[in-house]
Short mmCIF file of C-alpha atoms in Angstrom, two decimals:
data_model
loop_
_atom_site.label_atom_id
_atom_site.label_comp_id
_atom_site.label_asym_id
_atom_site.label_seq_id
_atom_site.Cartn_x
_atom_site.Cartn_y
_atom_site.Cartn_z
CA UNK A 6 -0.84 27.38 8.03
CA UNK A 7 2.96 27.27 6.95
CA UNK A 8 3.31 26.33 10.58
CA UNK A 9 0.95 23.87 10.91
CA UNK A 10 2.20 21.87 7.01
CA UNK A 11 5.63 21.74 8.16
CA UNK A 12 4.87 20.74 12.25
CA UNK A 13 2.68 17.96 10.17
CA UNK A 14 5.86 16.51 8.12
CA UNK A 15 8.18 16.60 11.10
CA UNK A 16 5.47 14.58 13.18
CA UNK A 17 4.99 12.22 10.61
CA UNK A 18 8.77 11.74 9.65
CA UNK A 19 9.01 10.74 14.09
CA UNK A 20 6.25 8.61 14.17
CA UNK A 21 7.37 6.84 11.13
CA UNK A 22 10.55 6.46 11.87
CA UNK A 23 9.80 5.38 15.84
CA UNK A 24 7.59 2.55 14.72
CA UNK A 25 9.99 1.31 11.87
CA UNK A 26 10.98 -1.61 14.08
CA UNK A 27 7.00 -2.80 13.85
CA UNK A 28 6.52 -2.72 9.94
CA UNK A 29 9.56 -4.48 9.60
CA UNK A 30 9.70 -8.65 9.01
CA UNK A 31 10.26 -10.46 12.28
CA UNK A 32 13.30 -12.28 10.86
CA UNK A 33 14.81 -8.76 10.31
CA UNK A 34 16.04 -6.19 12.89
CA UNK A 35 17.83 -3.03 12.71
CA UNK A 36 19.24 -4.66 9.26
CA UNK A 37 20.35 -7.65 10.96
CA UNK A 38 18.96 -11.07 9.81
CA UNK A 39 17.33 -13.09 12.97
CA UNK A 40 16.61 -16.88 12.81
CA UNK A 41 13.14 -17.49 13.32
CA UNK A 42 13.31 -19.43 16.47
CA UNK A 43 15.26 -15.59 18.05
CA UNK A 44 12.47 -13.33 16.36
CA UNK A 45 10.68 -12.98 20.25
CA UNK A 46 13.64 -13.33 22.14
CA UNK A 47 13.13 -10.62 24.96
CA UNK A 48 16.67 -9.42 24.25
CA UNK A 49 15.32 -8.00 20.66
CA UNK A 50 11.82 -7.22 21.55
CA UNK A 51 13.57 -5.01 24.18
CA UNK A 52 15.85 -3.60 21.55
CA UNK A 53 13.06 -2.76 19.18
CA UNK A 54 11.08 -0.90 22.23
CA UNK A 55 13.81 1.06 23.51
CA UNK A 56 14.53 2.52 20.05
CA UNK A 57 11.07 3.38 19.70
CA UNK A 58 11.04 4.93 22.63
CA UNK A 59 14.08 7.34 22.28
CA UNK A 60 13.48 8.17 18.64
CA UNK A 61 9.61 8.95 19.53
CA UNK A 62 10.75 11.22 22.76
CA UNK A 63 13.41 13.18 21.32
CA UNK A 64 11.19 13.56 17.93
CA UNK A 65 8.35 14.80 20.15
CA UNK A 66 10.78 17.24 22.00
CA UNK A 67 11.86 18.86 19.08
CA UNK A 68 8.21 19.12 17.66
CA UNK A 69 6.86 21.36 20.68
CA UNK A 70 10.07 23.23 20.76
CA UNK A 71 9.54 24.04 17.20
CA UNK A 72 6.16 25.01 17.98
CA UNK A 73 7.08 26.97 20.83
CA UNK A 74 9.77 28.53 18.37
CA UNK A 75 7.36 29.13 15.46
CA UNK A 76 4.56 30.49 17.05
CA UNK A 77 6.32 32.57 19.77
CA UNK A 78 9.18 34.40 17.52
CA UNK A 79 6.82 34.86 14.61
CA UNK A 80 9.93 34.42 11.79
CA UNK A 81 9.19 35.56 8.29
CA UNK A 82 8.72 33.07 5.91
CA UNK A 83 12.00 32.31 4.26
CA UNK A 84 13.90 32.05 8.13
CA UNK A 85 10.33 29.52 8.40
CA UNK A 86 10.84 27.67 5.59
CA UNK A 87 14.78 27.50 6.21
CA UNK A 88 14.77 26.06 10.01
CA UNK A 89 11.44 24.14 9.18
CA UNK A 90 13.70 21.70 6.47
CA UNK A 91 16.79 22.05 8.92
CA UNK A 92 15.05 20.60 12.03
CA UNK A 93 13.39 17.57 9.93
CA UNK A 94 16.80 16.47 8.14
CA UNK A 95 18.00 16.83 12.39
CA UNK A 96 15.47 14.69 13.05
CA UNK A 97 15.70 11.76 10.48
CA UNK A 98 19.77 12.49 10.75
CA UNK A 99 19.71 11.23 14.37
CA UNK A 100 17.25 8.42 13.75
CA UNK A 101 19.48 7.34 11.25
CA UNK A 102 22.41 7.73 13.88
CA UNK A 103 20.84 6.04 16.95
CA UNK A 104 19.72 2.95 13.89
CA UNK A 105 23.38 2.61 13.43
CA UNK A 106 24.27 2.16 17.09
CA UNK A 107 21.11 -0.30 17.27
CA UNK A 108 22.58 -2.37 14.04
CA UNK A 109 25.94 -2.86 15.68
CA UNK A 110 24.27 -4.05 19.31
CA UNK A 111 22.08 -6.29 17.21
CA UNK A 112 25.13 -7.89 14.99
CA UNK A 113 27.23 -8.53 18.59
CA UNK A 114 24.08 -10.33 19.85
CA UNK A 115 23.72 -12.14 17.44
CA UNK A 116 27.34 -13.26 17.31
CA UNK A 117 27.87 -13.76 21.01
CA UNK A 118 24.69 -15.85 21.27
CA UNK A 119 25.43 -17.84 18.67
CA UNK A 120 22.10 -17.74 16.50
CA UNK A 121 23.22 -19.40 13.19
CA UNK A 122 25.02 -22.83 14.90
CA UNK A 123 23.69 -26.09 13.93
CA UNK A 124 21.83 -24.23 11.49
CA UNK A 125 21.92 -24.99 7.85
CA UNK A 126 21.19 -22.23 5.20
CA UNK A 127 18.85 -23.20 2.43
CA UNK A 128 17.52 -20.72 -0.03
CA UNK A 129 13.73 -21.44 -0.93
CA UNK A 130 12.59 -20.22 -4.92
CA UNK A 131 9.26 -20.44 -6.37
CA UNK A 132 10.22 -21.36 -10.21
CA UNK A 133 6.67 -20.47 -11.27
CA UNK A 134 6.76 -17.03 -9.36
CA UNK A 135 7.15 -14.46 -11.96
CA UNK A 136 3.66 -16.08 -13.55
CA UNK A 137 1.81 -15.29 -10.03
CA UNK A 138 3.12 -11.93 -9.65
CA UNK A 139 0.11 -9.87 -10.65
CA UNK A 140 1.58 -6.14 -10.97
CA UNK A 141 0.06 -2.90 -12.27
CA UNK A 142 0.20 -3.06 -15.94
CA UNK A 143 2.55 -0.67 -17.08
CA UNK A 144 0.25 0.82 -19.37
CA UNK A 145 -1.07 2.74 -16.50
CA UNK A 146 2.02 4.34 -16.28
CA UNK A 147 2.79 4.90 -19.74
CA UNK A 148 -0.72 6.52 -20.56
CA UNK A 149 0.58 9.47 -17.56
CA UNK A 150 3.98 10.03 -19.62
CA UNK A 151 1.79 10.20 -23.06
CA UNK A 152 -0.19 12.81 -21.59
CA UNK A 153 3.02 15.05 -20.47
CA UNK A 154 4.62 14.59 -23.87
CA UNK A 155 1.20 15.78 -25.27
CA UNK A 156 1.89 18.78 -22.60
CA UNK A 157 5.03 19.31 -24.31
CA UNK A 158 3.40 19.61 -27.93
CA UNK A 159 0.74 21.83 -26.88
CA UNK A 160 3.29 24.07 -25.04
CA UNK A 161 5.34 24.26 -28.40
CA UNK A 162 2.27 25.03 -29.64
CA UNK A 163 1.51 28.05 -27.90
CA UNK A 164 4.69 29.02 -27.82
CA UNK A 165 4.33 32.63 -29.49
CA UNK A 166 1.47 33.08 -26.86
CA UNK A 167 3.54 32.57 -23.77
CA UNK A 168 4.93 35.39 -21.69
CA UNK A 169 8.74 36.01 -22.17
CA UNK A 170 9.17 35.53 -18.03
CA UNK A 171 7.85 31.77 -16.92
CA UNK A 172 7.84 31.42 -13.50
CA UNK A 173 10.19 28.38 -12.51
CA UNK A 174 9.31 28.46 -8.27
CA UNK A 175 6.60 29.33 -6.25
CA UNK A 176 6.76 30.65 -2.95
CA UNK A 177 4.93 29.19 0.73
CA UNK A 178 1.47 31.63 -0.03
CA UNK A 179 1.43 29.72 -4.21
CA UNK A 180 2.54 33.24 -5.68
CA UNK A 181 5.93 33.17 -8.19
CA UNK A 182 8.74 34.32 -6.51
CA UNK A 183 11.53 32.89 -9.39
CA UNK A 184 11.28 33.47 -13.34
CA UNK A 185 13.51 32.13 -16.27
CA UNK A 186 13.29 34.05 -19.74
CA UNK A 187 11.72 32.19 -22.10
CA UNK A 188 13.16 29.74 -24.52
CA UNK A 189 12.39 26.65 -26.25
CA UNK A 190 14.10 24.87 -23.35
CA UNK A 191 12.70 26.64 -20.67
CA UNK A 192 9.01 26.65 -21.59
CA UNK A 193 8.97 22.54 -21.08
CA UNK A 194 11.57 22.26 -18.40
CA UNK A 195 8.98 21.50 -15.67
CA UNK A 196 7.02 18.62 -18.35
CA UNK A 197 10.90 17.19 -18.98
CA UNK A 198 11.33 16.74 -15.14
CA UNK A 199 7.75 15.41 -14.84
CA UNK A 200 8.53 12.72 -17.96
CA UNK A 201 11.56 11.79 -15.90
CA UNK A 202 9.96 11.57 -12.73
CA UNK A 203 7.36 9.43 -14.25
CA UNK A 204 9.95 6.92 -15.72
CA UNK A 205 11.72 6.19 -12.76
CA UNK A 206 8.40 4.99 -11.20
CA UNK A 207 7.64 3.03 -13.78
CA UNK A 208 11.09 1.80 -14.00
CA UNK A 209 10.79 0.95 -10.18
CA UNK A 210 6.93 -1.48 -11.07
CA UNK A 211 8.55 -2.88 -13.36
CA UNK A 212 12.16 -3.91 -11.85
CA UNK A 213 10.26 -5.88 -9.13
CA UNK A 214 9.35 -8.20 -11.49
CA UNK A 215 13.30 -9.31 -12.27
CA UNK A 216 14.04 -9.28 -8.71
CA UNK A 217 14.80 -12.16 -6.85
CA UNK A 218 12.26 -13.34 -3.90
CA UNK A 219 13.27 -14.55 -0.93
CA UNK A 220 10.67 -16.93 1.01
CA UNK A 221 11.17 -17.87 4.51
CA UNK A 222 11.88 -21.68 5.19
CA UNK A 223 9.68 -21.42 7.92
CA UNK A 224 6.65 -20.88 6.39
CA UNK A 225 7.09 -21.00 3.28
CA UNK A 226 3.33 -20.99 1.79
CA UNK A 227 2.65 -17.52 4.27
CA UNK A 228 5.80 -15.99 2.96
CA UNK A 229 4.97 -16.40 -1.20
CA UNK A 230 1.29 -14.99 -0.45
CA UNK A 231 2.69 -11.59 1.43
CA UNK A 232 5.87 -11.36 -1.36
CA UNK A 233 3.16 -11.30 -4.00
CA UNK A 234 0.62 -9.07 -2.45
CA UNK A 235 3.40 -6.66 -1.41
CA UNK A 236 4.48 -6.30 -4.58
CA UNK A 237 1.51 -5.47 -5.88
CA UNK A 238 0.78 -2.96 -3.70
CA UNK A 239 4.08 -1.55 -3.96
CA UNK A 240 3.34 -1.08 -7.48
CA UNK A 241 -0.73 0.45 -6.86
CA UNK A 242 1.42 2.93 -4.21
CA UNK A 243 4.00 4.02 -7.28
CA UNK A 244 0.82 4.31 -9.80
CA UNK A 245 -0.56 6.59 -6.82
CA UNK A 246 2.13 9.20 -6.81
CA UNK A 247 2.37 8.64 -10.61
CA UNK A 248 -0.95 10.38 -10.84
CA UNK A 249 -0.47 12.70 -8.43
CA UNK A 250 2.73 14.40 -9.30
CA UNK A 251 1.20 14.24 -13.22
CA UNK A 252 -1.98 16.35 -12.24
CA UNK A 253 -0.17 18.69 -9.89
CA UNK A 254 2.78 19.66 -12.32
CA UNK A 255 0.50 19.31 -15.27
CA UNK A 256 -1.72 22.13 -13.73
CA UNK A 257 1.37 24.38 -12.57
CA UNK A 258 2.65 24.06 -16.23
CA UNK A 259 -0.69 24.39 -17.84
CA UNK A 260 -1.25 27.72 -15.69
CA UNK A 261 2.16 29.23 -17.17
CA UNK A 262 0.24 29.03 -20.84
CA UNK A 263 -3.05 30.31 -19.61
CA UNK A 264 -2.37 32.67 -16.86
CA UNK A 265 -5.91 32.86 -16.66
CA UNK A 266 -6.55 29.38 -14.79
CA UNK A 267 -3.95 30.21 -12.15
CA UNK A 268 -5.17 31.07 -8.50
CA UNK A 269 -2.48 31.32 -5.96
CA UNK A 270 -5.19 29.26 -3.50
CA UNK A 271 -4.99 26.61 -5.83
CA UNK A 272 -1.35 26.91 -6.26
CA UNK A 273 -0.86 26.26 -2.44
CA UNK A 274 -3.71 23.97 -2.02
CA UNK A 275 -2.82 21.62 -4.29
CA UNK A 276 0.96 20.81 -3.43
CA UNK A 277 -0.61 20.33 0.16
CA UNK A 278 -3.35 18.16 -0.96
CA UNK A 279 -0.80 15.94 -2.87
CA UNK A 280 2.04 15.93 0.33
CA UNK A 281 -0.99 14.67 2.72
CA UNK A 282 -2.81 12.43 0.90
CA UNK A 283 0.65 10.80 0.09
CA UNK A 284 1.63 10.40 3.68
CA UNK A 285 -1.72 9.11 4.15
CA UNK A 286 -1.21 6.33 1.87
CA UNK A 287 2.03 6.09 2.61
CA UNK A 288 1.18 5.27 6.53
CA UNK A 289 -1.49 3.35 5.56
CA UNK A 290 0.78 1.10 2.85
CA UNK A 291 3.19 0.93 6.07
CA UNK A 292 0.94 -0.09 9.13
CA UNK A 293 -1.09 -2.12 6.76
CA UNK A 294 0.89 -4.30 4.23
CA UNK A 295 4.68 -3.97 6.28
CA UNK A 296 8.22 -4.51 4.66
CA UNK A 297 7.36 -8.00 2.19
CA UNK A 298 4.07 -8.10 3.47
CA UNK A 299 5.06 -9.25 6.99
CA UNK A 300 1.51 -7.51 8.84
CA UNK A 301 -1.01 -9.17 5.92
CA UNK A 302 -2.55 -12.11 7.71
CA UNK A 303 -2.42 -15.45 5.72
CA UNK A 304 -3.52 -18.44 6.91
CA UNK A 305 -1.66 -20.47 4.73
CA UNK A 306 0.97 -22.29 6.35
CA UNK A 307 3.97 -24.44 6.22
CA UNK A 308 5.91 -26.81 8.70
CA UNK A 309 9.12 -25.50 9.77
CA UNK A 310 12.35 -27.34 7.99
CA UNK A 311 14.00 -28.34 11.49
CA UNK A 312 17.20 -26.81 11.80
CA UNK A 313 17.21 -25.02 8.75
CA UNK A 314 17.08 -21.48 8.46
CA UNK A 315 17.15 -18.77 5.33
CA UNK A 316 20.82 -17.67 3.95
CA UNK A 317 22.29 -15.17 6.36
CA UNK A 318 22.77 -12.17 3.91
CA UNK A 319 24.43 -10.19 6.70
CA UNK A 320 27.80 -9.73 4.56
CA UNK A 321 26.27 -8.19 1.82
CA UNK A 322 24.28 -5.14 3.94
CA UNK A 323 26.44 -2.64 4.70
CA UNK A 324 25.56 -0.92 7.47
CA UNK A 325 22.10 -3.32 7.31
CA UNK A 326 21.30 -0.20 4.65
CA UNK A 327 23.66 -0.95 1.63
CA UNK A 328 23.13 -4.36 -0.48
CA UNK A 329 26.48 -5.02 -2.14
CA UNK A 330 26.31 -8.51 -3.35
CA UNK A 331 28.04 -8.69 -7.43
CA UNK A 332 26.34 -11.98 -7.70
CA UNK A 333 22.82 -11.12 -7.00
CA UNK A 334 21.70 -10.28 -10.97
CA UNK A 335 19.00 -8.45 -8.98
CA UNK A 336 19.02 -4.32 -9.49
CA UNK A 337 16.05 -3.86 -6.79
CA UNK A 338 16.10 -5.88 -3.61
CA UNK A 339 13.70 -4.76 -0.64
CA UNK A 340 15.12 -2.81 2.04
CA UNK A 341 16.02 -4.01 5.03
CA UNK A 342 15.24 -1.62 7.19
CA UNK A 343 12.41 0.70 5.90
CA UNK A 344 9.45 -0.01 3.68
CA UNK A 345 9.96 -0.51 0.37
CA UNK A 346 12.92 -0.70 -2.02
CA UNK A 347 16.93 0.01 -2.43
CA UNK A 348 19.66 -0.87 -5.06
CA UNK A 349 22.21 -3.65 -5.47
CA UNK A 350 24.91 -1.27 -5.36
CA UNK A 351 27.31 -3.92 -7.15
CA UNK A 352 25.35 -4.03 -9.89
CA UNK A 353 26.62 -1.87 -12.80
CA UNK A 354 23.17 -1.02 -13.54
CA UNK A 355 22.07 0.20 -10.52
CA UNK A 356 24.21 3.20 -10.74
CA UNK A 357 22.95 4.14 -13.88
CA UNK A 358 18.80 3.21 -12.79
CA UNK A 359 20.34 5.91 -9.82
CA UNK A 360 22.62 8.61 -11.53
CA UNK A 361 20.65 9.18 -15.04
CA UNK A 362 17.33 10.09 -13.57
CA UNK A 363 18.79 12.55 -10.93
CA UNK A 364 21.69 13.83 -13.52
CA UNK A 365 19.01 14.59 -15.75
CA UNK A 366 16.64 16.23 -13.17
CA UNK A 367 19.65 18.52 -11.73
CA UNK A 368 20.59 19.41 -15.32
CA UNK A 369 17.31 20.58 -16.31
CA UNK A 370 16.82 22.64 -13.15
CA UNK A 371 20.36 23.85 -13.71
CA UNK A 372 20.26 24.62 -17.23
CA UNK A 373 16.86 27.18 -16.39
#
């Protein structure tokens, strides 16, 4: 079963990473902005399909060798566990890798072709967008972190009760395998990471309603309808895991109080559940809504702005990965190439939405 959880992850991490290209908006490739009248150019669409193609093969290749490996050499659990996480950051490491070569043929194509001449950059705003953007309230994610601080009452609560070893890991088969003595401090370390956890996504609902939109000249009615709806269900998706990682940690805490509710089926069961019903979602978030909502069919549509064409951003993505740009007031902007989210890295306060939260996390764990 150990085998078959992490064979699942490293297939999924392949696939999703292969068809990145395809959830991605057409006026974006391999973190390079393309024109709309280049988006189906054979030259990209070519581009696109061959790095589908090589990051799917090799992914697949090193899926049935681990297989092979796995099931053939029979390793104990902890040599498993070890090569399982090694050969899925070797896998996303050379996605990443082969990307980077893709980004740089992509930026000399479009400089050598001469995409952006006789073009005029115009930058299209909706001054009544923040009132249309219809977001999860973020009551639903406060009412989570009200129930872990509750957590942390009752476990203060119970303190006396508590065993003077809590267990602080649990091993492939849900048993304990790692214990910290008990102290004030370490009897709510796990609901302290879960509070922080819980803050960052709702600090990451709530930032998408300060940053900026940018609408396609094109089609300018299409492109406010997807930017809404993917924001929303950007936000459903972080209410989602919200839930899930407060009812899985809630129960491994819970069980550290009342030894009597703990069941090492459960214990496994449950992180499983969680990992695929969030790659479920996850896929389904991807394939169905895209990066800005590019694969929701709208109907409404605008006439092109002859010869005009969004601002080229180009000089402020590093790598088509890192947004540098000190006069965007913007913490969040949406990825370029992946779904979802990264941070103005010029912005002051994006090191500190970054830093705090995993400071915090690492000091906790540290401090057990």
């Amino acid at each position: 079963m150990i085998i078959a959880l992490f064979g699942f992850i490293l297939l999924f991490i392949t696939i999703l990473q292969a068809f990145m290209p395809k959830f991605l908006k057409p006026t974006e490739a391999f973190g390079v902005y393309i024109p709309d009248s280049h988006t189906k150019d054979s030259v990209v669409i070519k581009l696109k399909n061959t790095y589908t193609t090589v990051v799917l093969t090799f992914g697949m290749i090193i899926f049935l060798v681990y297989l092979w490996w796995a099931l053939t050499q029979k390793p104990a659990e902890e040599t498993l566990a070890l090569v399982s996480v090694g050969v899925q950051f070797t896998t996303l490491f050379v996605s990443i890798g082969y990307y980077f070569m893709m980004h740089l043929r992509m930026k000399r194509l479009k400089e050598t072709q001469g995409w952006l001449i006789g073009k005029s950059e115009v930058r299209v705003i909706d001054v009544k967008f923040q009132e249309k953007l219809k977001l999860i309230p973020r009551v639903l994610f406060i009412i989570p972190m009200f129930v872990t601080i509750g957590l942390i009452i009752y476990t203060f609560m119970k303190y006396d009760q508590m065993p003077e070893m809590i267990p602080t890991h649990w091993g492939p088969t849900g048993e304990a395998d790692a214990f910290s003595e008990k102290t004030y401090f370490s009897v709510v370390a796990l609901p302290l990471i879960l509070l922080v956890m819980q803050g960052m996504f709702l600090m990451m609902s709530e930032g998408m309603k300060f940053s900026g939109v940018r609408l396609n000249p094109a089609n300018k009615k299409a492109s406010l309808v997807q930017q809404l709806a993917f924001r929303k269900y950007t936000s459903l998706l972080a209410l989602f895991i919200t839930i899930g990682i407060t009812l899985m940690l809630g129960y491994f805490h819970l069980q550290t109080i009342h030894p009597e509710i703990s069941s090492p089926l459960i214990m496994w069961a449950l992180p499983l559940t969680f990992l695929i019903l969030t790659f479920a979602v996850v896929g389904i978030y991807a394939i169905k809504v895209g990066q800005s909502g590019s694969r929701l069919k709208v109907e409404e549509n605008s006439p092109a702005i002859d010869n005009k064409i969004a601002v080229d951003e180009d000089r402020y993505w590093k790598g088509g990965m890192f947004y540098l740009n000190k006069n965007d007031p913007s913490i969040m902007v949406e990825k370029r190439f992946g779904v979802g989210w990264t941070l103005n890295f010029a912005h002051p306060i994006s090191w500190i939405v970054l830093l705090v939260p995993l400071l915090l996390i690492f000091g906790i764990s540290f401090l057990l």
